Amino acid sequence: HLDPFVNAYKVGSGDVNWLEELKVIADLGKPVLIATGAADLDDVKRAMGLLIDSGVDIVLMQCNTNYTGDLENAHHVNLRVLTQYAEMYPNVTLGLSDHTPGNVTVLGAVALGARVVEKHFTDDTKRVGPDHGFSMDPTTWRAMVDDTRLLEAALGDGQKRVEENEQ
């Protein structure tokens, strides 16, 4: 019923192994964003095999599904998995589905090639609920976007030369 109204489908980490659902979604022919938290590499390979065979555009997102919002979770995000994904699947877009507070993991993911970021958003991080504490509010979201754009500029184009401001 919703298909006419959506441009893409997001598959949460909890459904990475639900191949029947992935097949139904892939058969719709729209882009698929798939999070891979709590999945091992074999799980990812199965899901990606199905999606790649369908011919849809894919965003493959590294994820850690711990929702506690504890800063310690940054030690478990394992952003370098994005490098592995890039080697294994050079024709997909990389992303991060993130449940950590702040934007450090986002900046790291972008530096490693992520082009899609999923963060939780709230109007008030003090609200009661499982997501609000690690969600971004309008101020921190703006800071994340600004920091990301500055990082992208700082990454440059990868061509070594004497830069204009060094002349």
Coordinates of N, CA, C and O in Angstrom, one line a residue:
H1 N 0.8 -1.2 0.0 CA 0.0 0.0 0.0 C 0.8 1.3 0.0 O 0.4 2.3 -0.5
L2 N 2.0 1.2 0.6 CA 2.9 2.4 0.7 C 3.8 2.6 -0.5 O 4.3 3.7 -0.7
D3 N 4.0 1.6 -1.3 CA 5.0 1.6 -2.4 C 4.8 2.8 -3.3 O 5.9 3.5 -3.6
P4 N 3.6 3.3 -3.7 CA 3.6 4.4 -4.6 C 4.1 5.7 -3.9 O 4.3 6.7 -4.6
F5 N 4.2 5.7 -2.6 CA 4.6 7.0 -1.9 C 6.0 7.0 -1.5 O 6.4 8.0 -0.8
V6 N 6.8 6.0 -1.7 CA 8.2 5.9 -1.2 C 9.2 5.8 -2.4 O 8.8 5.2 -3.4
N7 N 10.3 6.5 -2.3 CA 11.3 6.4 -3.3 C 12.4 5.4 -3.1 O 13.1 5.0 -4.0
A8 N 12.5 4.9 -1.9 CA 13.5 3.9 -1.5 C 13.0 3.1 -0.3 O 12.1 3.6 0.4
Y9 N 13.7 2.0 0.0 CA 13.4 1.2 1.2 C 14.6 1.1 2.1 O 15.7 0.9 1.6
K10 N 14.4 1.3 3.4 CA 15.4 1.1 4.4 C 15.1 -0.3 5.1 O 14.1 -0.5 5.6
V11 N 16.1 -1.1 5.1 CA 16.1 -2.4 5.8 C 16.9 -2.3 7.0 O 18.1 -2.1 7.0
G12 N 16.3 -2.4 8.2 CA 16.9 -2.3 9.4 C 17.8 -3.5 9.7 O 17.6 -4.6 9.1
S13 N 18.7 -3.4 10.6 CA 19.7 -4.5 10.9 C 18.9 -5.8 11.3 O 19.4 -6.9 11.0
G14 N 17.8 -5.6 12.0 CA 17.1 -6.8 12.4 C 16.5 -7.6 11.3 O 16.1 -8.8 11.5
D15 N 16.5 -7.1 10.1 CA 15.9 -7.8 9.0 C 16.9 -8.2 7.9 O 16.6 -8.7 6.9
V16 N 18.2 -8.1 8.2 CA 19.3 -8.4 7.3 C 19.2 -9.9 6.9 O 19.6 -10.3 5.8
N17 N 18.7 -10.7 7.7 CA 18.6 -12.2 7.4 C 17.2 -12.6 6.9 O 17.0 -13.8 6.7
W18 N 16.3 -11.7 6.8 CA 15.0 -12.0 6.4 C 15.0 -11.9 4.8 O 14.5 -11.0 4.2
L19 N 15.5 -13.0 4.2 CA 15.7 -13.0 2.7 C 14.4 -12.9 2.0 O 14.4 -12.2 0.9
E20 N 13.3 -13.4 2.5 CA 12.0 -13.3 1.8 C 11.6 -11.8 1.7 O 11.1 -11.4 0.7
E21 N 11.8 -11.1 2.8 CA 11.4 -9.7 2.8 C 12.3 -8.9 1.8 O 11.9 -8.1 1.1
L22 N 13.6 -9.2 1.9 CA 14.6 -8.6 1.0 C 14.2 -8.8 -0.5 O 14.3 -7.9 -1.3
K23 N 13.8 -10.0 -0.8 CA 13.4 -10.3 -2.2 C 12.1 -9.5 -2.6 O 12.1 -9.0 -3.7
V24 N 11.2 -9.4 -1.7 CA 10.0 -8.6 -2.0 C 10.3 -7.2 -2.3 O 9.9 -6.5 -3.2
I25 N 11.2 -6.6 -1.4 CA 11.6 -5.2 -1.5 C 12.4 -5.1 -2.8 O 12.2 -4.1 -3.6
A26 N 13.4 -5.9 -3.1 CA 14.2 -5.8 -4.3 C 13.4 -5.9 -5.5 O 13.6 -5.2 -6.5
D27 N 12.3 -6.8 -5.5 CA 11.5 -6.9 -6.7 C 10.7 -5.6 -7.0 O 10.2 -5.5 -8.1
L28 N 10.6 -4.7 -6.1 CA 9.9 -3.5 -6.3 C 10.8 -2.5 -7.2 O 10.3 -1.6 -7.7
G29 N 12.1 -2.8 -7.2 CA 12.9 -2.1 -8.1 C 13.4 -0.7 -7.7 O 14.0 0.0 -8.4
K30 N 13.2 -0.4 -6.4 CA 13.6 0.9 -5.9 C 14.9 0.7 -5.1 O 15.2 -0.4 -4.6
P31 N 15.7 1.8 -4.9 CA 16.9 1.7 -4.1 C 16.6 1.1 -2.7 O 15.6 1.4 -2.1
V32 N 17.6 0.4 -2.2 CA 17.5 -0.2 -0.9 C 18.7 0.2 -0.1 O 19.9 0.1 -0.5
L33 N 18.4 0.7 1.1 CA 19.4 1.1 2.1 C 19.4 -0.1 3.1 O 18.3 -0.4 3.7
I34 N 20.5 -0.7 3.4 CA 20.5 -1.9 4.3 C 21.5 -1.7 5.4 O 22.7 -1.5 5.1
A35 N 21.1 -1.8 6.6 CA 21.9 -1.7 7.8 C 22.4 -3.1 8.2 O 21.7 -4.1 8.0
T36 N 23.6 -3.2 8.7 CA 24.2 -4.5 8.9 C 24.7 -4.7 10.4 O 25.6 -5.5 10.6
G37 N 24.0 -4.0 11.3 CA 24.3 -4.3 12.7 C 23.9 -5.7 13.2 O 23.0 -6.3 12.6
A38 N 24.7 -6.2 14.1 CA 24.4 -7.6 14.7 C 24.5 -8.6 13.6 O 23.9 -9.7 13.7
A39 N 25.1 -8.3 12.5 CA 25.2 -9.3 11.4 C 26.7 -9.7 11.2 O 27.6 -8.8 11.4
D40 N 27.0 -10.9 10.9 CA 28.3 -11.3 10.5 C 28.5 -11.2 9.0 O 27.6 -10.9 8.3
L41 N 29.7 -11.5 8.6 CA 30.0 -11.3 7.2 C 29.2 -12.2 6.3 O 28.8 -11.8 5.2
D42 N 29.0 -13.4 6.7 CA 28.1 -14.3 5.9 C 26.7 -13.8 5.8 O 26.1 -13.9 4.7
D43 N 26.2 -13.2 6.8 CA 24.8 -12.6 6.7 C 24.8 -11.5 5.7 O 23.9 -11.4 4.9
V44 N 25.9 -10.6 5.7 CA 26.0 -9.5 4.8 C 26.1 -10.1 3.3 O 25.4 -9.6 2.4
K45 N 26.9 -11.1 3.2 CA 27.1 -11.6 1.8 C 25.8 -12.2 1.2 O 25.5 -12.0 0.1
R46 N 25.0 -12.9 2.1 CA 23.7 -13.4 1.6 C 22.8 -12.3 1.2 O 22.2 -12.4 0.1
A47 N 22.7 -11.3 2.0 CA 21.8 -10.2 1.7 C 22.2 -9.5 0.5 O 21.4 -9.1 -0.4
M48 N 23.5 -9.2 0.4 CA 24.0 -8.4 -0.7 C 23.9 -9.2 -2.0 O 23.7 -8.7 -3.1
G49 N 24.2 -10.5 -1.9 CA 24.0 -11.4 -3.1 C 22.6 -11.2 -3.7 O 22.4 -11.0 -4.9
L50 N 21.6 -11.3 -2.8 CA 20.2 -11.2 -3.3 C 20.0 -9.8 -3.9 O 19.4 -9.7 -5.0
L51 N 20.4 -8.8 -3.2 CA 20.2 -7.4 -3.7 C 20.9 -7.1 -5.0 O 20.4 -6.5 -5.9
I52 N 22.2 -7.5 -5.0 CA 22.9 -7.3 -6.3 C 22.3 -8.0 -7.4 O 22.2 -7.4 -8.5
D53 N 21.9 -9.2 -7.2 CA 21.3 -10.0 -8.3 C 20.0 -9.3 -8.8 O 19.6 -9.5 -10.0
S54 N 19.3 -8.5 -8.0 CA 18.1 -7.9 -8.3 C 18.3 -6.7 -9.2 O 17.4 -6.2 -9.9
G55 N 19.5 -6.1 -9.1 CA 19.9 -5.0 -9.9 C 19.5 -3.6 -9.4 O 19.6 -2.6 -10.0
V56 N 19.0 -3.6 -8.1 CA 18.6 -2.3 -7.5 C 19.8 -1.5 -7.0 O 20.9 -2.1 -6.8
D57 N 19.7 -0.2 -6.9 CA 20.8 0.6 -6.3 C 20.8 0.2 -4.8 O 19.7 0.1 -4.2
I58 N 22.0 0.1 -4.2 CA 22.1 -0.3 -2.8 C 23.0 0.7 -2.1 O 24.0 1.2 -2.6
V59 N 22.6 1.0 -0.8 CA 23.4 1.7 0.1 C 23.7 0.7 1.2 O 22.7 0.2 1.9
L60 N 24.9 0.3 1.4 CA 25.3 -0.7 2.4 C 25.9 0.0 3.6 O 26.9 0.7 3.5
M61 N 25.2 -0.1 4.7 CA 25.5 0.7 5.9 C 26.1 -0.1 7.0 O 25.5 -1.1 7.5
Q62 N 27.3 0.3 7.5 CA 27.8 -0.3 8.7 C 27.0 0.2 9.9 O 26.5 1.3 9.9
C63 N 26.8 -0.6 10.9 CA 25.9 -0.3 12.0 C 26.3 -1.1 13.2 O 26.8 -2.2 13.1
N64 N 26.2 -0.5 14.4 CA 26.2 -1.2 15.7 C 24.9 -0.9 16.3 O 24.5 0.2 16.5
T65 N 24.1 -2.0 16.6 CA 22.7 -1.8 17.0 C 22.5 -1.6 18.5 O 21.4 -1.6 19.0
N66 N 23.6 -1.3 19.2 CA 23.4 -1.0 20.7 C 22.7 0.4 20.8 O 23.3 1.4 20.3
Y67 N 21.6 0.5 21.4 CA 20.8 1.7 21.6 C 21.0 2.4 22.9 O 20.1 3.2 23.3
T68 N 22.0 2.0 23.7 CA 22.1 2.6 25.0 C 22.5 4.0 25.0 O 22.3 4.8 26.0
G69 N 23.2 4.5 23.9 CA 23.7 5.8 23.9 C 24.9 6.1 24.7 O 25.4 7.2 24.8
D70 N 25.5 5.0 25.2 CA 26.7 5.1 26.0 C 27.9 5.4 25.0 O 28.1 4.9 24.0
L71 N 28.8 6.4 25.5 CA 29.9 6.7 24.7 C 30.9 5.6 24.4 O 31.6 5.5 23.4
E72 N 30.8 4.6 25.3 CA 31.6 3.4 25.2 C 31.3 2.7 23.8 O 32.1 2.0 23.3
N73 N 30.1 2.8 23.3 CA 29.7 2.2 22.1 C 30.6 2.6 20.9 O 30.7 1.8 19.9
A74 N 31.2 3.7 21.0 CA 32.1 4.2 19.9 C 33.2 3.2 19.7 O 33.7 3.0 18.6
H75 N 33.6 2.5 20.7 CA 34.6 1.4 20.6 C 34.2 0.2 19.9 O 35.0 -0.7 19.6
H76 N 32.9 0.1 19.6 CA 32.3 -1.1 18.9 C 31.7 -0.8 17.5 O 31.2 -1.7 16.9
V77 N 31.8 0.5 17.1 CA 31.2 0.8 15.8 C 32.0 0.2 14.6 O 31.4 -0.1 13.6
N78 N 33.3 0.1 14.8 CA 34.1 -0.6 13.8 C 33.9 0.0 12.4 O 33.6 -0.7 11.4
L79 N 34.2 1.3 12.3 CA 34.1 2.0 11.0 C 34.9 1.4 9.9 O 34.5 1.6 8.7
R80 N 36.0 0.8 10.2 CA 36.9 0.3 9.2 C 36.2 -0.8 8.4 O 36.7 -1.2 7.3
V81 N 35.1 -1.4 8.9 CA 34.3 -2.3 8.1 C 34.0 -1.7 6.7 O 33.9 -2.3 5.7
L82 N 33.8 -0.4 6.7 CA 33.5 0.3 5.5 C 34.5 0.1 4.4 O 34.2 0.0 3.2
T83 N 35.8 0.0 4.8 CA 36.9 -0.3 3.9 C 36.7 -1.7 3.3 O 36.9 -1.9 2.1
Q84 N 36.3 -2.6 4.1 CA 36.1 -4.0 3.7 C 34.9 -4.0 2.7 O 35.0 -4.7 1.7
Y85 N 33.8 -3.3 3.1 CA 32.7 -3.3 2.2 C 33.0 -2.6 0.8 O 32.6 -3.1 -0.2
A86 N 33.8 -1.6 0.9 CA 34.2 -0.9 -0.4 C 35.0 -1.9 -1.3 O 34.8 -1.9 -2.5
E87 N 35.9 -2.7 -0.7 CA 36.6 -3.7 -1.5 C 35.7 -4.8 -2.0 O 35.9 -5.2 -3.2
M88 N 34.8 -5.2 -1.2 CA 33.9 -6.3 -1.6 C 32.9 -5.9 -2.6 O 32.5 -6.7 -3.5
Y89 N 32.4 -4.7 -2.4 CA 31.2 -4.2 -3.2 C 31.5 -2.8 -3.8 O 31.0 -1.8 -3.3
P90 N 32.4 -2.7 -4.8 CA 32.9 -1.4 -5.2 C 31.8 -0.6 -6.0 O 31.9 0.6 -6.1
N91 N 30.7 -1.2 -6.3 CA 29.6 -0.5 -7.1 C 28.4 -0.1 -6.2 O 27.4 0.2 -6.8
V92 N 28.6 -0.2 -4.9 CA 27.5 0.2 -4.0 C 27.9 1.5 -3.3 O 29.1 1.8 -3.1
T93 N 26.9 2.2 -2.8 CA 27.2 3.4 -2.0 C 27.3 2.9 -0.5 O 26.5 2.1 -0.1
L94 N 28.3 3.5 0.1 CA 28.5 3.1 1.5 C 27.8 4.1 2.5 O 27.6 5.3 2.1
G95 N 27.4 3.6 3.6 CA 26.8 4.4 4.6 C 27.0 4.0 6.0 O 27.7 3.0 6.3
L96 N 26.5 4.8 6.9 CA 26.6 4.5 8.4 C 25.2 4.7 9.0 O 24.6 5.7 8.8
S97 N 24.7 3.6 9.7 CA 23.5 3.7 10.5 C 24.0 3.8 11.9 O 24.6 2.9 12.4
D98 N 23.9 5.0 12.5 CA 24.6 5.3 13.7 C 23.7 5.5 14.9 O 22.7 6.2 14.8
H99 N 24.1 5.0 16.1 CA 23.4 5.1 17.3 C 24.3 5.6 18.5 O 24.0 5.4 19.6
T100 N 25.3 6.3 18.1 CA 26.2 6.9 19.1 C 25.9 8.4 19.2 O 25.5 9.0 18.3
P101 N 26.2 8.9 20.4 CA 26.0 10.4 20.6 C 27.1 11.2 19.8 O 28.2 10.7 19.6
G102 N 26.7 12.4 19.4 CA 27.7 13.2 18.7 C 27.9 12.9 17.3 O 27.2 12.1 16.7
N103 N 29.0 13.4 16.7 CA 29.2 13.2 15.3 C 30.6 12.7 14.9 O 30.9 12.6 13.7
V104 N 31.3 12.2 15.9 CA 32.7 11.7 15.6 C 32.6 10.5 14.6 O 33.3 10.4 13.7
T105 N 31.6 9.6 14.9 CA 31.5 8.4 14.0 C 31.1 8.8 12.6 O 31.5 8.2 11.7
V106 N 30.3 9.8 12.5 CA 29.9 10.3 11.2 C 31.1 10.8 10.4 O 31.3 10.5 9.3
L107 N 31.9 11.6 11.1 CA 33.1 12.2 10.4 C 34.0 11.0 10.0 O 34.6 11.1 8.9
G108 N 34.2 10.1 10.9 CA 35.1 8.9 10.5 C 34.5 8.2 9.3 O 35.3 7.8 8.4
A109 N 33.2 7.9 9.3 CA 32.6 7.2 8.2 C 32.7 7.9 6.9 O 33.1 7.3 5.9
V110 N 32.5 9.2 6.9 CA 32.7 10.0 5.7 C 34.1 10.0 5.2 O 34.4 9.8 4.0
A111 N 35.1 10.0 6.1 CA 36.5 10.0 5.7 C 36.8 8.6 5.1 O 37.7 8.5 4.3
L112 N 36.1 7.6 5.5 CA 36.3 6.2 5.0 C 35.4 5.9 3.7 O 35.4 4.8 3.3
G113 N 34.7 6.9 3.3 CA 33.9 6.7 2.0 C 32.4 6.7 2.2 O 31.7 6.5 1.1
A114 N 31.9 6.8 3.3 CA 30.4 6.8 3.5 C 29.8 8.0 2.8 O 30.4 9.1 3.0
R115 N 28.7 7.8 2.1 CA 28.1 9.0 1.5 C 26.6 9.1 2.0 O 25.9 10.0 1.6
V116 N 26.2 8.2 2.8 CA 24.8 8.2 3.4 C 25.0 8.0 4.9 O 25.7 7.1 5.3
V117 N 24.3 8.8 5.7 CA 24.4 8.7 7.1 C 22.9 8.7 7.7 O 22.1 9.5 7.3
E118 N 22.7 7.8 8.5 CA 21.4 7.7 9.2 C 21.7 8.0 10.7 O 22.5 7.2 11.3
K119 N 21.1 9.0 11.2 CA 21.2 9.4 12.6 C 19.8 9.6 13.1 O 18.9 10.0 12.4
H120 N 19.6 9.3 14.4 CA 18.3 9.6 15.0 C 18.2 11.1 15.3 O 19.2 11.8 15.6
F121 N 17.0 11.6 15.1 CA 16.7 13.1 15.3 C 15.6 13.3 16.3 O 14.6 12.5 16.2
T122 N 15.7 14.3 17.1 CA 14.7 14.6 18.0 C 14.7 16.2 18.2 O 15.7 16.8 17.9
D123 N 13.5 16.7 18.6 CA 13.5 18.1 19.0 C 14.0 18.4 20.4 O 14.2 19.5 20.7
D124 N 14.1 17.3 21.2 CA 14.5 17.5 22.6 C 15.2 16.2 23.1 O 14.5 15.2 23.3
T125 N 16.5 16.3 23.3 CA 17.2 15.1 23.8 C 16.9 14.7 25.2 O 17.3 13.6 25.6
K126 N 16.2 15.5 25.9 CA 15.8 15.2 27.3 C 14.4 14.4 27.4 O 14.0 14.0 28.4
R127 N 13.8 14.2 26.2 CA 12.5 13.5 26.2 C 12.7 12.1 26.7 O 13.8 11.5 26.6
V128 N 11.7 11.5 27.2 CA 11.7 10.1 27.7 C 11.6 9.2 26.4 O 10.8 9.5 25.5
G129 N 12.4 8.2 26.4 CA 12.3 7.2 25.3 C 13.7 6.7 25.0 O 14.7 7.3 25.4
P130 N 13.7 5.6 24.3 CA 15.0 4.9 24.1 C 16.0 5.6 23.2 O 17.2 5.3 23.2
D131 N 15.5 6.5 22.3 CA 16.4 7.0 21.3 C 16.8 8.5 21.6 O 17.8 8.9 21.0
H132 N 16.1 9.2 22.4 CA 16.3 10.6 22.5 C 17.7 11.0 23.0 O 18.3 12.0 22.6
G133 N 18.2 10.2 24.0 CA 19.5 10.6 24.6 C 20.6 10.6 23.6 O 21.5 11.4 23.8
F134 N 20.7 9.7 22.6 CA 21.7 9.8 21.6 C 21.4 10.4 20.3 O 22.2 10.5 19.4
S135 N 20.1 10.9 20.2 CA 19.7 11.5 19.0 C 20.3 12.9 18.9 O 20.8 13.5 19.8
M136 N 20.2 13.4 17.7 CA 20.7 14.8 17.4 C 19.5 15.7 17.4 O 18.4 15.3 17.0
D137 N 19.7 16.9 17.9 CA 18.6 17.9 17.9 C 19.0 18.9 16.8 O 20.0 18.8 16.1
P138 N 18.1 19.9 16.5 CA 18.4 20.8 15.4 C 19.8 21.5 15.5 O 20.5 21.6 14.5
T139 N 20.3 21.8 16.7 CA 21.6 22.5 16.8 C 22.7 21.5 16.5 O 23.7 21.8 15.8
T140 N 22.7 20.3 17.1 CA 23.8 19.3 16.9 C 23.7 18.8 15.5 O 24.8 18.4 14.9
W141 N 22.5 18.7 14.9 CA 22.4 18.2 13.5 C 23.1 19.3 12.6 O 23.9 18.9 11.7
R142 N 22.9 20.5 12.8 CA 23.5 21.6 12.0 C 25.0 21.5 12.1 O 25.8 21.6 11.1
A143 N 25.5 21.3 13.3 CA 26.9 21.2 13.6 C 27.5 20.0 12.9 O 28.6 20.0 12.3
M144 N 26.8 18.8 12.9 CA 27.2 17.6 12.2 C 27.4 17.9 10.7 O 28.4 17.5 10.1
V145 N 26.4 18.5 10.1 CA 26.4 18.8 8.7 C 27.6 19.8 8.4 O 28.3 19.6 7.4
D146 N 27.7 20.8 9.2 CA 28.8 21.8 8.9 C 30.2 21.1 9.1 O 31.1 21.3 8.2
D147 N 30.3 20.3 10.1 CA 31.6 19.6 10.3 C 31.9 18.6 9.2 O 33.0 18.5 8.7
T148 N 30.8 18.0 8.7 CA 31.0 17.0 7.6 C 31.4 17.8 6.3 O 32.3 17.3 5.6
R149 N 30.8 18.9 6.0 CA 31.2 19.7 4.8 C 32.6 20.2 4.9 O 33.4 20.2 4.0
L150 N 33.1 20.6 6.2 CA 34.4 21.0 6.4 C 35.4 19.8 6.2 O 36.5 20.0 5.5
L151 N 35.0 18.7 6.7 CA 35.9 17.5 6.5 C 36.0 17.2 5.0 O 37.1 16.9 4.5
E152 N 34.9 17.2 4.3 CA 34.9 16.9 2.9 C 35.9 17.8 2.1 O 36.6 17.4 1.3
A153 N 35.8 19.1 2.5 CA 36.7 20.1 1.9 C 38.2 19.7 2.3 O 39.1 19.8 1.4
A154 N 38.4 19.4 3.5 CA 39.8 19.1 4.0 C 40.3 17.8 3.3 O 41.5 17.7 3.1
L155 N 39.4 16.9 3.0 CA 39.9 15.6 2.3 C 40.5 15.9 1.0 O 41.3 15.2 0.5
G156 N 40.0 16.9 0.3 CA 40.5 17.3 -1.0 C 40.3 16.3 -2.1 O 39.4 15.4 -2.0
D157 N 41.1 16.4 -3.1 CA 40.9 15.5 -4.3 C 41.9 14.4 -4.4 O 41.8 13.6 -5.3
G158 N 42.8 14.4 -3.5 CA 43.8 13.3 -3.4 C 45.0 13.5 -4.4 O 45.9 12.6 -4.5
Q159 N 45.1 14.6 -5.1 CA 46.2 14.9 -6.0 C 47.2 15.8 -5.3 O 46.9 16.9 -4.9
K160 N 48.4 15.3 -5.1 CA 49.5 16.0 -4.5 C 50.0 17.1 -5.4 O 50.3 16.9 -6.5
R161 N 50.0 18.3 -4.8 CA 50.5 19.5 -5.5 C 50.8 20.6 -4.5 O 50.4 20.5 -3.4
V162 N 51.4 21.7 -5.0 CA 51.5 22.9 -4.1 C 50.2 23.6 -4.2 O 49.7 23.9 -5.3
E163 N 49.6 23.7 -3.1 CA 48.2 24.3 -3.0 C 48.3 25.8 -3.2 O 49.3 26.4 -3.0
E164 N 47.1 26.3 -3.7 CA 47.0 27.7 -4.0 C 47.4 28.6 -2.8 O 48.1 29.6 -2.9
N165 N 47.0 28.2 -1.6 CA 47.4 29.1 -0.4 C 48.8 28.9 0.0 O 49.2 29.6 1.0
E166 N 49.6 28.0 -0.6 CA 51.0 27.8 -0.3 C 51.9 28.6 -1.3 O 53.1 28.7 -1.1
Q167 N 51.3 29.1 -2.4 CA 52.1 29.8 -3.4 C 52.9 31.0 -2.8 O 52.4 31.7 -2.0

